Tab-separated table of C-alpha atoms and ligand atoms in Angstrom:
chain	number	residue	atom	x	y	z
H	591	UNK	CA	4.185	-27.946	-4.994
H	592	UNK	CA	5.856	-24.734	-5.886
H	593	UNK	CA	8.340	-22.743	-3.740
H	594	UNK	CA	8.873	-19.191	-4.518
H	595	UNK	CA	12.183	-17.596	-3.448
H	596	UNK	CA	11.518	-14.073	-2.269
H	597	UNK	CA	13.833	-11.163	-1.298
H	598	UNK	CA	12.451	-8.619	1.076
H	599	UNK	CA	13.663	-5.124	0.192
H	600	UNK	CA	12.971	-2.805	3.121
H	601	UNK	CA	12.339	-4.407	6.488
H	602	UNK	CA	9.834	-1.940	8.120
H	603	UNK	CA	6.566	-3.049	9.691
H	604	UNK	CA	5.074	-4.449	6.437
H	605	UNK	CA	7.886	-6.812	5.470
H	606	UNK	CA	8.318	-7.754	9.149
H	607	UNK	CA	4.654	-8.726	9.136
H	608	UNK	CA	5.136	-10.652	5.884
H	609	UNK	CA	8.050	-12.579	7.453
H	610	UNK	CA	5.865	-13.362	10.514
H	611	UNK	CA	3.172	-14.706	8.083
H	612	UNK	CA	5.809	-16.786	6.390
H	613	UNK	CA	6.950	-18.158	9.719
H	614	UNK	CA	3.418	-19.150	10.812
H	615	UNK	CA	1.443	-19.862	7.574
H	616	UNK	CA	3.744	-21.603	5.044
H	617	UNK	CA	2.264	-25.045	5.799
H	618	UNK	CA	-1.304	-23.753	5.360
H	619	UNK	CA	-0.303	-21.854	2.126
H	620	UNK	CA	1.208	-25.073	0.770
H	621	UNK	CA	-2.023	-26.969	1.450
H	622	UNK	CA	-4.491	-24.257	0.526
H	623	UNK	CA	-2.742	-22.185	-2.188
H	624	UNK	CA	-0.292	-24.628	-3.580
H	625	UNK	CA	2.940	-22.861	-2.871
H	626	UNK	CA	5.168	-21.886	-0.059
H	627	UNK	CA	7.624	-18.906	0.286
H	628	UNK	CA	11.307	-19.230	0.972
H	629	UNK	CA	12.817	-15.938	2.033
H	630	UNK	CA	16.331	-15.897	0.564
H	631	UNK	CA	17.450	-12.356	1.394
H	632	UNK	CA	16.438	-9.368	3.458
H	633	UNK	CA	17.960	-5.801	2.901
H	634	UNK	CA	17.150	-2.610	4.734
H	635	UNK	CA	19.081	0.658	4.851
H	636	UNK	CA	18.941	0.761	8.605
H	637	UNK	CA	19.634	-2.952	9.476
H	638	UNK	CA	21.880	-4.078	6.657
H	639	UNK	CA	21.262	-7.320	4.831
H	640	UNK	CA	21.083	-11.091	5.436
H	641	UNK	CA	21.221	-13.625	2.683
H	642	UNK	CA	20.960	-17.432	2.349
H	643	UNK	CA	20.179	-19.053	-1.079
H	644	UNK	CA	18.879	-22.116	0.915
H	645	UNK	CA	16.347	-19.967	2.770
H	646	UNK	CA	16.497	-17.919	5.965
H	647	UNK	CA	14.447	-18.890	9.074
H	648	UNK	CA	12.003	-15.983	9.378
H	649	UNK	CA	11.482	-16.747	13.031
H	650	UNK	CA	15.169	-16.376	13.719
H	651	UNK	CA	15.231	-13.000	11.943
H	652	UNK	CA	12.111	-11.694	13.667
H	653	UNK	CA	13.312	-12.849	17.104
H	654	UNK	CA	16.848	-11.403	16.618
H	655	UNK	CA	17.733	-7.995	17.899
H	656	UNK	CA	17.921	-6.526	14.444
H	657	UNK	CA	16.182	-3.370	15.507
H	658	UNK	CA	19.047	-2.626	17.967
H	659	UNK	CA	22.085	-4.234	16.319
H	660	UNK	CA	21.112	-4.870	12.675
H	661	UNK	CA	21.568	-8.032	10.736
H	662	UNK	CA	25.403	-8.078	11.002
H	663	UNK	CA	25.441	-10.741	13.769
H	664	UNK	CA	23.151	-13.167	11.930
H	665	UNK	CA	24.564	-16.053	9.844
H	666	UNK	CA	24.864	-14.624	6.313
H	667	UNK	CA	24.400	-11.113	7.739
H	668	UNK	CA	26.096	-7.829	7.007
H	669	UNK	CA	25.772	-4.394	8.296
H	670	UNK	CA	25.526	-3.109	4.786
H	671	UNK	CA	22.255	-2.970	2.771
H	672	UNK	CA	22.852	-4.734	-0.536
H	673	UNK	CA	19.676	-3.866	-2.426
H	674	UNK	CA	21.092	-3.896	-5.888
H	675	UNK	CA	23.207	-7.019	-5.552
H	676	UNK	CA	20.233	-8.915	-3.981
H	677	UNK	CA	17.720	-7.716	-6.456
H	678	UNK	CA	19.911	-8.639	-9.444
H	679	UNK	CA	21.213	-11.937	-8.046
H	680	UNK	CA	19.878	-15.256	-9.128
H	681	UNK	CA	18.024	-16.762	-6.130
H	682	UNK	CA	14.872	-14.546	-5.697
H	683	UNK	CA	12.014	-15.213	-8.061
H	684	UNK	CA	9.983	-12.398	-6.509
H	685	UNK	CA	11.204	-9.079	-5.145
H	686	UNK	CA	8.998	-7.740	-2.312
H	687	UNK	CA	9.556	-3.990	-2.417
H	688	UNK	CA	8.426	-2.188	0.795
H	689	UNK	CA	10.819	0.587	1.282
H	690	UNK	CA	9.816	4.063	2.432
H	691	UNK	CA	7.491	6.180	0.271
H	692	UNK	CA	8.997	9.081	-1.551
H	693	UNK	CA	6.262	11.218	-3.014
H	694	UNK	CA	8.695	13.526	-4.981
H	695	UNK	CA	10.184	11.055	-7.397
H	696	UNK	CA	9.257	7.603	-6.132
H	697	UNK	CA	12.895	6.674	-5.500
H	698	UNK	CA	14.714	4.493	-4.656
H	699	UNK	CA	11.734	2.191	-4.851
H	700	UNK	CA	11.074	2.730	-8.605
H	701	UNK	CA	14.746	1.911	-9.310
H	702	UNK	CA	14.558	-1.239	-7.235
H	703	UNK	CA	11.398	-2.311	-9.312
H	704	UNK	CA	13.305	-1.486	-12.601
H	705	UNK	CA	16.294	-3.535	-11.528
H	706	UNK	CA	14.100	-6.463	-10.617
H	707	UNK	CA	11.942	-6.445	-13.716
H	708	UNK	CA	15.039	-6.048	-15.990
H	709	UNK	CA	16.466	-9.119	-14.226
H	710	UNK	CA	13.372	-11.083	-15.072
H	711	UNK	CA	11.859	-11.114	-11.562
H	712	UNK	CA	8.288	-10.534	-10.544
H	713	UNK	CA	7.747	-7.503	-8.291
H	714	UNK	CA	5.217	-6.954	-5.605
H	715	UNK	CA	5.197	-3.656	-3.826
H	716	UNK	CA	3.238	-1.491	-1.392
H	717	UNK	CA	5.182	1.633	-2.394
H	718	UNK	CA	2.804	4.471	-3.195
H	719	UNK	CA	5.429	6.781	-4.480
H	720	UNK	CA	6.860	4.367	-7.044
H	721	UNK	CA	3.320	3.332	-8.185
H	722	UNK	CA	1.863	6.834	-8.375
H	723	UNK	CA	4.928	8.139	-10.268
H	724	UNK	CA	6.078	5.209	-12.426
H	725	UNK	CA	3.343	2.463	-12.638
H	726	UNK	CA	2.830	3.053	-16.376
H	727	UNK	CA	6.419	2.744	-17.249
H	728	UNK	CA	6.973	-0.356	-14.879
H	729	UNK	CA	3.878	-2.079	-16.151
H	730	UNK	CA	5.078	-1.788	-19.734
H	731	UNK	CA	8.621	-2.916	-18.740
H	732	UNK	CA	7.059	-5.958	-16.920
H	733	UNK	CA	4.950	-6.854	-19.906
H	734	UNK	CA	7.921	-6.744	-22.179
H	735	UNK	CA	10.027	-8.885	-19.794
H	736	UNK	CA	7.152	-11.374	-19.258
H	737	UNK	CA	6.990	-10.851	-15.518
H	738	UNK	CA	4.326	-9.459	-13.137
H	739	UNK	CA	4.301	-6.083	-11.400
H	740	UNK	CA	1.597	-6.021	-8.721
H	741	UNK	CA	0.783	-3.349	-6.180
H	742	UNK	CA	-2.615	-3.913	-4.604
H	743	UNK	CA	-1.263	-2.727	-1.239
H	744	UNK	CA	-0.456	0.770	-2.532
H	745	UNK	CA	-4.085	1.732	-1.844
H	746	UNK	CA	-6.275	0.599	1.051
H	747	UNK	CA	-3.617	-1.888	2.279
H	748	UNK	CA	-5.047	-5.444	1.922
H	749	UNK	CA	-8.597	-4.288	1.139
H	750	UNK	CA	-8.819	-5.240	-2.543
H	751	UNK	CA	-10.038	-2.079	-4.146
H	752	UNK	CA	-8.143	-2.306	-7.348
H	753	UNK	CA	-8.509	-6.032	-7.899
H	754	UNK	CA	-12.150	-6.009	-6.971
H	755	UNK	CA	-12.858	-3.101	-9.385
H	756	UNK	CA	-10.802	-4.579	-12.288
H	757	UNK	CA	-11.839	-8.223	-11.922
H	758	UNK	CA	-15.281	-8.171	-10.416
H	759	UNK	CA	-16.700	-5.111	-12.216
H	760	UNK	CA	-15.549	-6.170	-15.664
H	761	UNK	CA	-18.097	-5.168	-18.259
H	762	UNK	CA	-19.339	-2.227	-16.223
H	763	UNK	CA	-17.910	1.378	-16.644
H	764	UNK	CA	-16.476	3.289	-13.763
H	765	UNK	CA	-16.859	6.972	-14.235
H	766	UNK	CA	-15.431	8.263	-10.966
H	767	UNK	CA	-14.909	7.649	-7.287
H	768	UNK	CA	-14.826	9.288	-3.968
H	769	UNK	CA	-13.309	7.920	-0.822
H	770	UNK	CA	-11.582	8.095	2.551
H	771	UNK	CA	-8.051	6.928	1.609
H	772	UNK	CA	-6.030	7.782	4.634
H	773	UNK	CA	-6.424	5.928	7.974
H	774	UNK	CA	-4.362	8.431	9.973
H	775	UNK	CA	-6.309	11.576	9.068
H	776	UNK	CA	-9.592	9.754	9.426
H	777	UNK	CA	-8.512	8.490	12.911
H	778	UNK	CA	-7.335	12.011	13.832
H	779	UNK	CA	-10.679	13.554	12.792
H	780	UNK	CA	-12.486	10.953	14.945
H	781	UNK	CA	-10.318	11.632	17.994
H	782	UNK	CA	-10.828	15.415	17.427
H	783	UNK	CA	-14.545	14.844	17.485
H	784	UNK	CA	-13.959	13.460	21.089
H	785	UNK	CA	-12.224	16.725	21.980
H	786	UNK	CA	-8.540	15.476	21.643
H	787	UNK	CA	-6.315	18.029	19.989
H	788	UNK	CA	-4.762	17.247	16.638
H	789	UNK	CA	-1.154	16.957	17.812
H	790	UNK	CA	-2.007	14.330	20.502
H	791	UNK	CA	-4.272	12.454	18.071
H	792	UNK	CA	-1.426	12.277	15.484
H	793	UNK	CA	0.833	10.946	18.179
H	794	UNK	CA	-1.685	8.205	18.947
H	795	UNK	CA	-1.800	7.350	15.208
H	796	UNK	CA	2.017	7.061	15.168
H	797	UNK	CA	2.036	4.736	18.161
H	798	UNK	CA	-0.575	2.615	16.438
H	799	UNK	CA	1.552	2.390	13.288
H	800	UNK	CA	-0.810	4.042	10.864
H	801	UNK	CA	0.988	7.277	10.329
H	802	UNK	CA	3.765	7.813	7.702
H	803	UNK	CA	7.308	8.388	8.936
H	804	UNK	CA	6.454	12.141	8.420
H	805	UNK	CA	2.789	12.444	9.254
H	806	UNK	CA	2.555	15.832	7.495
H	807	UNK	CA	1.802	13.780	4.382
H	808	UNK	CA	-1.222	12.159	6.101
H	809	UNK	CA	-2.537	15.393	7.553
H	810	UNK	CA	-1.929	17.638	4.524
H	811	UNK	CA	-3.479	15.105	2.092
H	812	UNK	CA	-0.333	14.271	0.077
H	813	UNK	CA	-0.706	10.554	0.950
H	814	UNK	CA	-4.239	10.593	-0.359
H	815	UNK	CA	-3.155	12.559	-3.459
H	816	UNK	CA	-0.778	9.607	-4.376
H	817	UNK	CA	-3.671	7.114	-3.887
H	818	UNK	CA	-6.025	9.200	-5.883
H	819	UNK	CA	-3.544	9.344	-8.772
H	820	UNK	CA	-3.085	5.479	-8.520
H	821	UNK	CA	-6.809	4.820	-8.642
H	822	UNK	CA	-7.590	7.289	-11.272
H	823	UNK	CA	-4.883	5.940	-13.585
H	824	UNK	CA	-5.729	2.276	-12.802
H	825	UNK	CA	-9.601	2.460	-12.793
H	826	UNK	CA	-10.347	5.454	-14.962
H	827	UNK	CA	-7.592	5.036	-17.532
H	828	UNK	CA	-6.208	8.502	-16.646
H	829	UNK	CA	-2.584	9.577	-16.893
H	830	UNK	CA	-2.361	11.836	-13.880
H	831	UNK	CA	0.797	12.851	-11.971
H	832	UNK	CA	0.446	14.044	-8.335
H	833	UNK	CA	0.883	17.641	-9.399
H	834	UNK	CA	-2.424	17.473	-11.390
H	835	UNK	CA	-4.436	16.808	-8.270
H	836	UNK	CA	-5.474	19.824	-6.210
H	837	UNK	CA	-4.773	19.012	-2.606
H	838	UNK	CA	-5.880	20.433	0.782
H	839	UNK	CA	-5.527	18.641	4.072
H	840	UNK	CA	-7.149	18.884	7.494
H	841	UNK	CA	-4.795	21.279	9.268
H	842	UNK	CA	-7.024	24.282	8.660
H	843	UNK	CA	-9.859	22.597	10.486
H	844	UNK	CA	-10.065	23.660	14.176
H	845	UNK	CA	-11.120	21.433	17.065
H	846	UNK	CA	-14.189	23.709	17.514
H	847	UNK	CA	-15.282	23.329	13.921
H	848	UNK	CA	-14.977	19.556	14.061
H	849	UNK	CA	-16.945	19.284	17.260
H	850	UNK	CA	-19.539	21.815	16.219
H	851	UNK	CA	-20.184	19.928	13.002
H	852	UNK	CA	-21.021	16.734	14.899
H	853	UNK	CA	-23.486	18.647	17.017
H	854	UNK	CA	-25.149	19.681	13.809
H	855	UNK	CA	-25.433	16.089	12.490
H	856	UNK	CA	-22.495	16.209	10.218
H	857	UNK	CA	-18.866	15.219	10.108
H	858	UNK	CA	-15.697	16.532	8.529
H	859	UNK	CA	-13.984	13.842	6.380
H	860	UNK	CA	-10.918	14.200	4.145
H	861	UNK	CA	-12.120	12.993	0.747
H	862	UNK	CA	-10.131	12.014	-2.351
H	863	UNK	CA	-12.070	11.971	-5.608
H	864	UNK	CA	-11.824	11.722	-9.265
H	865	UNK	CA	-14.328	12.033	-12.066
H	866	UNK	CA	-14.274	11.493	-15.847
H	867	UNK	CA	-15.618	14.529	-17.615
H	868	UNK	CA	-17.784	14.396	-20.694
H	869	UNK	CA	-14.739	15.173	-22.870
H	870	UNK	CA	-12.915	12.148	-21.409
H	871	UNK	CA	-10.512	14.001	-19.198
H	872	UNK	CA	-10.246	13.055	-15.512
H	873	UNK	CA	-10.352	15.716	-12.819
H	874	UNK	CA	-9.206	14.764	-9.366
H	875	UNK	CA	-9.132	16.437	-5.948
H	876	UNK	CA	-8.349	16.064	-2.293
H	877	UNK	CA	-10.156	18.273	0.166
H	878	UNK	CA	-12.004	18.177	3.529
H	879	UNK	CA	-15.754	17.912	3.133
H	880	UNK	CA	-18.463	18.302	5.644
H	881	UNK	CA	-20.818	15.302	5.055
H	882	UNK	CA	-24.280	14.811	6.522
H	883	UNK	CA	-24.389	11.868	8.943
H	884	UNK	CA	-26.497	9.919	6.419
H	885	UNK	CA	-23.810	10.010	3.770
H	886	UNK	CA	-22.281	6.550	3.354
H	887	UNK	CA	-18.725	7.846	3.998
H	888	UNK	CA	-19.691	9.741	7.178
H	889	UNK	CA	-19.895	6.514	9.150
H	890	UNK	CA	-16.486	5.244	8.099
H	891	UNK	CA	-14.512	5.546	11.390
H	892	UNK	CA	-11.007	5.292	12.711
H	893	UNK	CA	-8.293	3.846	10.431
H	894	UNK	CA	-10.919	2.306	8.199
H	895	UNK	CA	-10.918	3.465	4.541
H	896	UNK	CA	-13.740	3.315	2.075
H	897	UNK	CA	-14.195	4.001	-1.659
H	898	UNK	CA	-17.440	4.469	-3.468
H	899	UNK	CA	-17.115	3.779	-7.096
H	900	UNK	CA	-19.618	5.381	-9.588
H	901	UNK	CA	-20.539	2.680	-12.013
H	902	UNK	CA	-22.694	2.861	-15.098
H	903	UNK	CA	-24.735	-0.328	-14.576
H	904	UNK	CA	-24.786	-0.799	-10.743
H	905	UNK	CA	-24.699	2.786	-9.532
H	906	UNK	CA	-22.538	3.419	-6.516
H	907	UNK	CA	-20.536	0.450	-5.317
H	908	UNK	CA	-18.745	0.974	-2.046
H	909	UNK	CA	-15.874	-1.116	-0.584
H	910	UNK	CA	-14.618	-0.449	2.856
H	911	UNK	CA	-11.927	-2.076	5.008
H	912	UNK	CA	-8.573	-1.368	6.635
H	913	UNK	CA	-6.401	1.140	4.762
H	914	UNK	CA	-3.311	0.815	6.889
H	915	UNK	CA	-1.466	-1.520	9.307
H	916	UNK	CA	1.472	-3.978	9.176
H	917	UNK	CA	-0.387	-7.280	8.734
H	918	UNK	CA	-3.184	-5.826	6.608
H	919	UNK	CA	-0.688	-4.399	4.183
H	920	UNK	CA	1.446	-7.666	4.271
H	921	UNK	CA	-1.777	-9.467	3.237
H	922	UNK	CA	-1.897	-7.209	0.096
H	923	UNK	CA	1.675	-8.577	-0.761
H	924	UNK	CA	0.364	-12.081	-0.260
H	925	UNK	CA	-2.571	-11.435	-2.526
H	926	UNK	CA	-0.097	-10.105	-5.194
H	927	UNK	CA	1.903	-13.335	-4.877
H	928	UNK	CA	-1.253	-15.451	-5.204
H	929	UNK	CA	-2.019	-13.526	-8.499
H	930	UNK	CA	1.554	-14.314	-9.737
H	931	UNK	CA	0.970	-18.049	-8.809
H	932	UNK	CA	-2.418	-18.090	-10.589
H	933	UNK	CA	-0.878	-16.522	-13.671
H	934	UNK	CA	1.941	-19.065	-13.612
H	935	UNK	CA	-0.585	-21.935	-13.306
H	936	UNK	CA	-2.661	-20.447	-16.239
H	937	UNK	CA	0.475	-20.142	-18.427
H	938	UNK	CA	1.505	-23.752	-17.613
H	939	UNK	CA	-1.967	-24.702	-18.902
L	1242	LIG	N1	-0.240	6.461	6.550
L	1242	LIG	C1	-1.176	5.778	5.715
L	1242	LIG	C2	-2.551	5.930	6.334
L	1242	LIG	C3	-0.710	4.335	5.633
L	1242	LIG	O1	-2.652	6.350	7.418
L	1242	LIG	O2	-3.486	5.527	5.671
L	1242	LIG	C4	-1.339	3.516	4.481
L	1242	LIG	O3	-1.111	4.039	3.271
């Protein structure tokens, strides 16, 4: 039986949900997956850090008053975040990077990933900024260091769009995709169809935990732009940066327009898409589109995301599922760790 020492960098909702899963599922993982996780460190800019090479009890951390008083009062705790020291120290085998998304330069998450990979550690991350802006560099670095860099949760939370496309559609060619890639804006559009104003609908999405710290990035399409870049680079072999993707959000759509569209058997949806042109170049875009009710993406409601892939041999293949949420995104981290474990087993022969 294998135990992986993990360090949680960033302790927002996603890593809190992973800690909850470790607290309740380790025995089942041991039986069903052949490994268990030992959390040896947690570090967060707001709460400080807590470290124990022998393993922290996730239940104790979750049930502590860290949100009010930080980690300083816990055994092994400090009021200071110690990201660099923890990432570079010996105990963790896997760094779980779930700090805030920075869409400008991907930092500090990209640096956390670099530190970890250079220290010979596997990295799993949900950080869209770091993945959209630095995945190419980090994948090469990880390959050279003989470790894994996995990031399924950067797009569609635990719904396995990237792994499904790369593993299960092998031998087919994907020439493009279109999708609903932001739970908050899709939820907001749905609430506006019921006559709720945008401001109140965004507040609801914040309470439900779907929205980004700054929901502007959900509403103006920047969050989708990062995900379109990640999918285009991953599935279409593009080399896009966010600035290459034209982007328009839903703020210009009025309540009247949204309600009126529904009366005319159509729906406004915020769509992210990319297509490979005949010359091989990839063109990507984010913009609101008025879809007829019969369109497969028109029925995708609430925080649910969906992506329709254009494939050469199968035609359109659509996958839909949660695109946001604490536990849903924590599941993506687990699926990345399962991939690391399978790779380790394959290497061991
Ligand atoms: N704010 C994002 C959304 C979270 O609403 O989809 C997941 O990336």
